[in-house]
Amino acid sequence: MAEQTTRHGPARLGPLAALALPAGSGDTVTLAATGWRARVNLRCDADRAASVPAVTDALGVSLPQTPNTWTGDDQLAAVWLGPDEWLITGEDGRGADLEQALRNALHDDPRASACDVSHNYTGLLLAGPAARTVLAKGCPLDLHRAGFRPGHAAQSVLAGTRVLLLCGGDEDSFELLVRNSFARYAAAWLQDAMAEFNR
């Protein structure tokens, strides 16, 4: 499968292009690749009065100030990574534009930086009533619906691999960001963990 079509058009799948991810999907849990997405790492001083509003004005999405949360939607989002660090995600091909917009907005903050890291990550979408149980097989986070809800995000590990996990628009939908070099391993592990639910 060289590419798949998303609601935004053809998606380049990167390291997962050769894997038939939907083959292991079923009624209770599904797995798909997000395709390439623009991703920009942002560091700025959240205590500076001008920094956060300047970013909000430049992007049109507010930087989350609550730890382990994200704001926005599938077209543009900001994920809290630390007290002065966020990951900005957007549609494929927008990485350079987002980076420049952030640099322009924060030009008066000497400690601010914005770096296009679009090619560092591969995205996976895991969804369905059994998705939390599948994740719990290899992730130490407490993924109970009461504590990890839509709008929440966390950095953790999945089967020994670093992962950034976002709870999506509904409580049974998750986006997982993994380093490209571990993408095939993570996808294969998830397919194996899903098998019992999709026989």
GROMACS .gro file of N, CA and C in nm, residues 37-147:
model
  333
   37ARG      N    1   0.254   1.432   0.851
   37ARG     CA    2   0.193   1.552   0.906
   37ARG      C    3   0.303   1.652   0.936
   38ALA      N    4   0.270   1.779   0.930
   38ALA     CA    5   0.365   1.883   0.971
   38ALA      C    6   0.374   1.882   1.123
   39ARG      N    7   0.497   1.885   1.174
   39ARG     CA    8   0.518   1.887   1.319
   39ARG      C    9   0.633   1.982   1.350
   40VAL      N   10   0.610   2.076   1.438
   40VAL     CA   11   0.711   2.174   1.475
   40VAL      C   12   0.726   2.175   1.626
   41ASN      N   13   0.849   2.159   1.672
   41ASN     CA   14   0.878   2.167   1.814
   41ASN      C   15   0.897   2.312   1.852
   42LEU      N   16   0.825   2.356   1.953
   42LEU     CA   17   0.830   2.495   1.998
   42LEU      C   18   0.879   2.502   2.140
   43ARG      N   19   0.978   2.586   2.163
   43ARG     CA   20   1.024   2.617   2.298
   43ARG      C   21   1.010   2.767   2.318
   44CYS      N   22   0.942   2.807   2.423
   44CYS     CA   23   0.935   2.949   2.456
   44CYS      C   24   0.901   2.963   2.603
   45ASP      N   25   0.927   3.079   2.655
   45ASP     CA   26   0.908   3.106   2.797
   45ASP      C   27   0.761   3.137   2.822
   46ALA      N   28   0.689   3.043   2.877
   46ALA     CA   29   0.546   3.063   2.902
   46ALA      C   30   0.520   3.169   3.008
   47ASP      N   31   0.622   3.205   3.086
   47ASP     CA   32   0.605   3.308   3.189
   47ASP      C   33   0.615   3.449   3.131
   48ARG      N   34   0.668   3.458   3.010
   48ARG     CA   35   0.674   3.591   2.947
   48ARG      C   36   0.535   3.627   2.900
   49ALA      N   37   0.488   3.743   2.938
   49ALA     CA   38   0.349   3.781   2.912
   49ALA      C   39   0.314   3.778   2.763
   50ALA      N   40   0.412   3.809   2.676
   50ALA     CA   41   0.382   3.821   2.534
   50ALA      C   42   0.391   3.689   2.458
   51SER      N   43   0.463   3.592   2.511
   51SER     CA   44   0.495   3.473   2.433
   51SER      C   45   0.373   3.392   2.391
   52VAL      N   46   0.293   3.352   2.486
   52VAL     CA   47   0.179   3.264   2.455
   52VAL      C   48   0.074   3.335   2.370
   53PRO      N   49   0.032   3.458   2.401
   53PRO     CA   50  -0.063   3.526   2.312
   53PRO      C   51  -0.008   3.547   2.171
   54ALA      N   52   0.122   3.572   2.158
   54ALA     CA   53   0.180   3.591   2.026
   54ALA      C   54   0.168   3.465   1.942
   55VAL      N   55   0.189   3.350   2.005
   55VAL     CA   56   0.175   3.223   1.933
   55VAL      C   57   0.031   3.198   1.895
   56THR      N   58  -0.060   3.225   1.987
   56THR     CA   59  -0.202   3.207   1.959
   56THR      C   60  -0.245   3.293   1.841
   57ASP      N   61  -0.199   3.417   1.838
   57ASP     CA   62  -0.232   3.507   1.727
   57ASP      C   63  -0.174   3.457   1.596
   58ALA      N   64  -0.052   3.405   1.600
   58ALA     CA   65   0.014   3.360   1.477
   58ALA      C   66  -0.047   3.233   1.421
   59LEU      N   67  -0.088   3.142   1.509
   59LEU     CA   68  -0.136   3.012   1.463
   59LEU      C   69  -0.288   3.002   1.455
   60GLY      N   70  -0.355   3.076   1.540
   60GLY     CA   71  -0.499   3.061   1.547
   60GLY      C   72  -0.541   2.946   1.637
   61VAL      N   73  -0.447   2.891   1.712
   61VAL     CA   74  -0.477   2.787   1.811
   61VAL      C   75  -0.401   2.822   1.938
   62SER      N   76  -0.463   2.805   2.052
   62SER     CA   77  -0.399   2.842   2.177
   62SER      C   78  -0.306   2.732   2.227
   63LEU      N   79  -0.197   2.774   2.289
   63LEU     CA   80  -0.105   2.678   2.349
   63LEU      C   81  -0.166   2.629   2.480
   64PRO      N   82  -0.178   2.498   2.499
   64PRO     CA   83  -0.232   2.449   2.626
   64PRO      C   84  -0.136   2.480   2.740
   65GLN      N   85  -0.191   2.525   2.851
   65GLN     CA   86  -0.111   2.556   2.969
   65GLN      C   87  -0.124   2.448   3.076
   66THR      N   88  -0.223   2.361   3.059
   66THR     CA   89  -0.242   2.251   3.154
   66THR      C   90  -0.155   2.134   3.110
   67PRO      N   91  -0.073   2.079   3.199
   67PRO     CA   92   0.014   1.966   3.161
   67PRO      C   93  -0.065   1.850   3.102
   68ASN      N   94  -0.003   1.787   3.002
   68ASN     CA   95  -0.057   1.666   2.941
   68ASN      C   96  -0.194   1.686   2.876
   69THR      N   97  -0.207   1.798   2.805
   69THR     CA   98  -0.329   1.823   2.729
   69THR      C   99  -0.291   1.871   2.589
   70TRP      N  100  -0.389   1.874   2.501
   70TRP     CA  101  -0.369   1.931   2.368
   70TRP      C  102  -0.492   2.012   2.330
   71THR      N  103  -0.472   2.107   2.240
   71THR     CA  104  -0.580   2.192   2.192
   71THR      C  105  -0.580   2.191   2.040
   72GLY      N  106  -0.692   2.228   1.981
   72GLY     CA  107  -0.700   2.237   1.836
   72GLY      C  108  -0.784   2.125   1.777
   73ASP      N  109  -0.750   2.088   1.651
   73ASP     CA  110  -0.823   1.983   1.581
   73ASP      C  111  -0.728   1.910   1.488
   74ASP      N  112  -0.782   1.829   1.394
   74ASP     CA  113  -0.694   1.750   1.309
   74ASP      C  114  -0.625   1.833   1.202
   75GLN      N  115  -0.665   1.957   1.185
   75GLN     CA  116  -0.596   2.044   1.090
   75GLN      C  117  -0.480   2.119   1.154
   76LEU      N  118  -0.497   2.159   1.280
   76LEU     CA  119  -0.391   2.229   1.352
   76LEU      C  120  -0.410   2.207   1.501
   77ALA      N  121  -0.305   2.162   1.568
   77ALA     CA  122  -0.315   2.134   1.711
   77ALA      C  123  -0.184   2.170   1.780
   78ALA      N  124  -0.194   2.192   1.910
   78ALA     CA  125  -0.077   2.217   1.995
   78ALA      C  126  -0.081   2.120   2.112
   79VAL      N  127   0.029   2.051   2.135
   79VAL     CA  128   0.037   1.949   2.239
   79VAL      C  129   0.137   1.994   2.346
   80TRP      N  130   0.095   1.993   2.472
   80TRP     CA  131   0.184   2.029   2.582
   80TRP      C  132   0.285   1.918   2.603
   81LEU      N  133   0.414   1.952   2.599
   81LEU     CA  134   0.521   1.856   2.624
   81LEU      C  135   0.596   1.885   2.754
   82GLY      N  136   0.593   2.008   2.799
   82GLY     CA  137   0.664   2.049   2.919
   82GLY      C  138   0.629   2.194   2.949
   83PRO      N  139   0.679   2.249   3.061
   83PRO     CA  140   0.644   2.386   3.100
   83PRO      C  141   0.678   2.491   2.995
   84ASP      N  142   0.778   2.463   2.911
   84ASP     CA  143   0.815   2.560   2.807
   84ASP      C  144   0.829   2.493   2.670
   85GLU      N  145   0.757   2.382   2.649
   85GLU     CA  146   0.773   2.308   2.524
   85GLU      C  147   0.639   2.254   2.475
   86TRP      N  148   0.616   2.269   2.345
   86TRP     CA  149   0.495   2.221   2.281
   86TRP      C  150   0.530   2.159   2.146
   87LEU      N  151   0.443   2.072   2.098
   87LEU     CA  152   0.453   2.019   1.963
   87LEU      C  153   0.333   2.072   1.886
   88ILE      N  154   0.361   2.144   1.779
   88ILE     CA  155   0.257   2.197   1.693
   88ILE      C  156   0.241   2.101   1.575
   89THR      N  157   0.120   2.056   1.548
   89THR     CA  158   0.097   1.964   1.438
   89THR      C  159  -0.001   2.026   1.339
   90GLY      N  160   0.023   2.000   1.213
   90GLY     CA  161  -0.064   2.055   1.109
   90GLY      C  162  -0.066   1.966   0.986
   91GLU      N  163  -0.129   2.013   0.883
   91GLU     CA  164  -0.143   1.935   0.761
   91GLU      C  165  -0.008   1.919   0.692
   92ASP      N  166   0.006   1.811   0.620
   92ASP     CA  167   0.129   1.779   0.549
   92ASP      C  168   0.173   1.897   0.461
   93GLY      N  169   0.301   1.927   0.465
   93GLY     CA  170   0.356   2.033   0.382
   93GLY      C  171   0.359   2.169   0.447
   94ARG      N  172   0.302   2.183   0.567
   94ARG     CA  173   0.297   2.313   0.632
   94ARG      C  174   0.409   2.335   0.732
   95GLY      N  175   0.500   2.239   0.748
   95GLY     CA  176   0.604   2.249   0.850
   95GLY      C  177   0.686   2.376   0.842
   96ALA      N  178   0.738   2.407   0.724
   96ALA     CA  179   0.823   2.525   0.709
   96ALA      C  180   0.744   2.653   0.737
   97ASP      N  181   0.619   2.659   0.692
   97ASP     CA  182   0.536   2.778   0.715
   97ASP      C  183   0.505   2.796   0.863
   98LEU      N  184   0.473   2.686   0.931
   98LEU     CA  185   0.446   2.695   1.074
   98LEU      C  186   0.569   2.738   1.151
   99GLU      N  187   0.684   2.681   1.114
   99GLU     CA  188   0.810   2.719   1.181
   99GLU      C  189   0.836   2.867   1.164
  100GLN      N  190   0.821   2.919   1.043
  100GLN     CA  191   0.848   3.061   1.018
  100GLN      C  192   0.748   3.150   1.091
  101ALA      N  193   0.622   3.109   1.093
  101ALA     CA  194   0.521   3.189   1.163
  101ALA      C  195   0.553   3.199   1.312
  102LEU      N  196   0.598   3.088   1.370
  102LEU     CA  197   0.634   3.089   1.511
  102LEU      C  198   0.757   3.175   1.537
  103ARG      N  199   0.856   3.163   1.449
  103ARG     CA  200   0.977   3.247   1.467
  103ARG      C  201   0.943   3.395   1.457
  104ASN      N  202   0.856   3.429   1.363
  104ASN     CA  203   0.816   3.570   1.349
  104ASN      C  204   0.742   3.618   1.474
  105ALA      N  205   0.655   3.532   1.527
  105ALA     CA  206   0.576   3.572   1.643
  105ALA      C  207   0.661   3.589   1.768
  106LEU      N  208   0.771   3.514   1.777
  106LEU     CA  209   0.853   3.513   1.898
  106LEU      C  210   0.990   3.578   1.878
  107HIS      N  211   0.999   3.665   1.780
  107HIS     CA  212   1.129   3.725   1.748
  107HIS      C  213   1.189   3.804   1.862
  108ASP      N  214   1.104   3.850   1.956
  108ASP     CA  215   1.158   3.930   2.067
  108ASP      C  216   1.184   3.846   2.192
  109ASP      N  217   1.167   3.714   2.181
  109ASP     CA  218   1.196   3.625   2.294
  109ASP      C  219   1.329   3.556   2.266
  110PRO      N  220   1.438   3.598   2.334
  110PRO     CA  221   1.571   3.544   2.302
  110PRO      C  222   1.585   3.395   2.332
  111ARG      N  223   1.497   3.341   2.414
  111ARG     CA  224   1.508   3.198   2.448
  111ARG      C  225   1.416   3.110   2.364
  112ALA      N  226   1.339   3.170   2.275
  112ALA     CA  227   1.242   3.094   2.197
  112ALA      C  228   1.309   3.024   2.079
  113SER      N  229   1.255   2.908   2.043
  113SER     CA  230   1.302   2.838   1.925
  113SER      C  231   1.187   2.760   1.863
  114ALA      N  232   1.190   2.746   1.734
  114ALA     CA  233   1.092   2.667   1.661
  114ALA      C  234   1.169   2.585   1.558
  115CYS      N  235   1.144   2.454   1.557
  115CYS     CA  236   1.220   2.365   1.469
  115CYS      C  237   1.125   2.265   1.403
  116ASP      N  238   1.128   2.261   1.271
  116ASP     CA  239   1.046   2.167   1.195
  116ASP      C  240   1.098   2.025   1.218
  117VAL      N  241   1.016   1.942   1.281
  117VAL     CA  242   1.055   1.803   1.307
  117VAL      C  243   0.958   1.706   1.239
  118SER      N  244   0.901   1.751   1.128
  118SER     CA  245   0.800   1.672   1.058
  118SER      C  246   0.847   1.533   1.022
  119HIS      N  247   0.973   1.520   0.986
  119HIS     CA  248   1.023   1.391   0.941
  119HIS      C  249   1.078   1.303   1.054
  120ASN      N  250   1.058   1.345   1.179
  120ASN     CA  251   1.104   1.264   1.293
  120ASN      C  252   1.003   1.160   1.337
  121TYR      N  253   0.876   1.184   1.307
  121TYR     CA  254   0.769   1.102   1.365
  121TYR      C  255   0.683   1.033   1.261
  122THR      N  256   0.630   0.919   1.301
  122THR     CA  257   0.525   0.851   1.226
  122THR      C  258   0.402   0.844   1.316
  123GLY      N  259   0.285   0.868   1.258
  123GLY     CA  260   0.162   0.868   1.335
  123GLY      C  261   0.078   0.744   1.309
  124LEU      N  262   0.020   0.692   1.415
  124LEU     CA  263  -0.071   0.578   1.407
  124LEU      C  264  -0.202   0.615   1.474
  125LEU      N  265  -0.311   0.567   1.420
  125LEU     CA  266  -0.443   0.589   1.478
  125LEU      C  267  -0.499   0.455   1.524
  126LEU      N  268  -0.527   0.446   1.653
  126LEU     CA  269  -0.585   0.326   1.711
  126LEU      C  270  -0.722   0.365   1.765
  127ALA      N  271  -0.827   0.292   1.725
  127ALA     CA  272  -0.961   0.332   1.765
  127ALA      C  273  -1.050   0.210   1.784
  128GLY      N  274  -1.153   0.229   1.865
  128GLY     CA  275  -1.251   0.125   1.887
  128GLY      C  276  -1.267   0.094   2.034
  129PRO      N  277  -1.373   0.022   2.071
  129PRO     CA  278  -1.400  -0.009   2.211
  129PRO      C  279  -1.288  -0.084   2.282
  130ALA      N  280  -1.206  -0.159   2.207
  130ALA     CA  281  -1.097  -0.236   2.269
  130ALA      C  282  -0.963  -0.163   2.264
  131ALA      N  283  -0.961  -0.040   2.213
  131ALA     CA  284  -0.834   0.032   2.194
  131ALA      C  285  -0.758   0.051   2.325
  132ARG      N  286  -0.827   0.087   2.432
  132ARG     CA  287  -0.760   0.110   2.560
  132ARG      C  288  -0.699  -0.019   2.613
  133THR      N  289  -0.770  -0.130   2.595
  133THR     CA  290  -0.718  -0.258   2.642
  133THR      C  291  -0.594  -0.298   2.564
  134VAL      N  292  -0.594  -0.273   2.434
  134VAL     CA  293  -0.477  -0.302   2.351
  134VAL      C  294  -0.358  -0.220   2.398
  135LEU      N  295  -0.378  -0.091   2.421
  135LEU     CA  296  -0.269  -0.005   2.467
  135LEU      C  297  -0.217  -0.049   2.604
  136ALA      N  298  -0.308  -0.090   2.690
  136ALA     CA  299  -0.270  -0.129   2.826
  136ALA      C  300  -0.178  -0.250   2.828
  137LYS      N  301  -0.176  -0.329   2.721
  137LYS     CA  302  -0.086  -0.444   2.715
  137LYS      C  303   0.060  -0.403   2.714
  138GLY      N  304   0.090  -0.283   2.666
  138GLY     CA  305   0.230  -0.243   2.655
  138GLY      C  306   0.262  -0.105   2.705
  139CYS      N  307   0.162  -0.034   2.762
  139CYS     CA  308   0.183   0.103   2.808
  139CYS      C  309   0.151   0.111   2.957
  140PRO      N  310   0.241   0.165   3.040
  140PRO     CA  311   0.220   0.169   3.185
  140PRO      C  312   0.125   0.278   3.233
  141LEU      N  313   0.077   0.364   3.144
  141LEU     CA  314  -0.013   0.471   3.187
  141LEU      C  315  -0.146   0.415   3.237
  142ASP      N  316  -0.208   0.489   3.326
  142ASP     CA  317  -0.345   0.458   3.366
  142ASP      C  318  -0.436   0.516   3.257
  143LEU      N  319  -0.491   0.429   3.175
  143LEU     CA  320  -0.569   0.472   3.059
  143LEU      C  321  -0.719   0.465   3.083
  144HIS      N  322  -0.761   0.459   3.208
  144HIS     CA  323  -0.903   0.454   3.239
  144HIS      C  324  -0.972   0.579   3.184
  145ARG      N  325  -1.093   0.561   3.136
  145ARG     CA  326  -1.167   0.673   3.076
  145ARG      C  327  -1.183   0.791   3.171
  146ALA      N  328  -1.185   0.766   3.300
  146ALA     CA  329  -1.203   0.875   3.396
  146ALA      C  330  -1.080   0.965   3.404
  147GLY      N  331  -0.963   0.911   3.369
  147GLY     CA  332  -0.841   0.989   3.384
  147GLY      C  333  -0.772   1.029   3.255
   0.00000   0.00000   0.00000
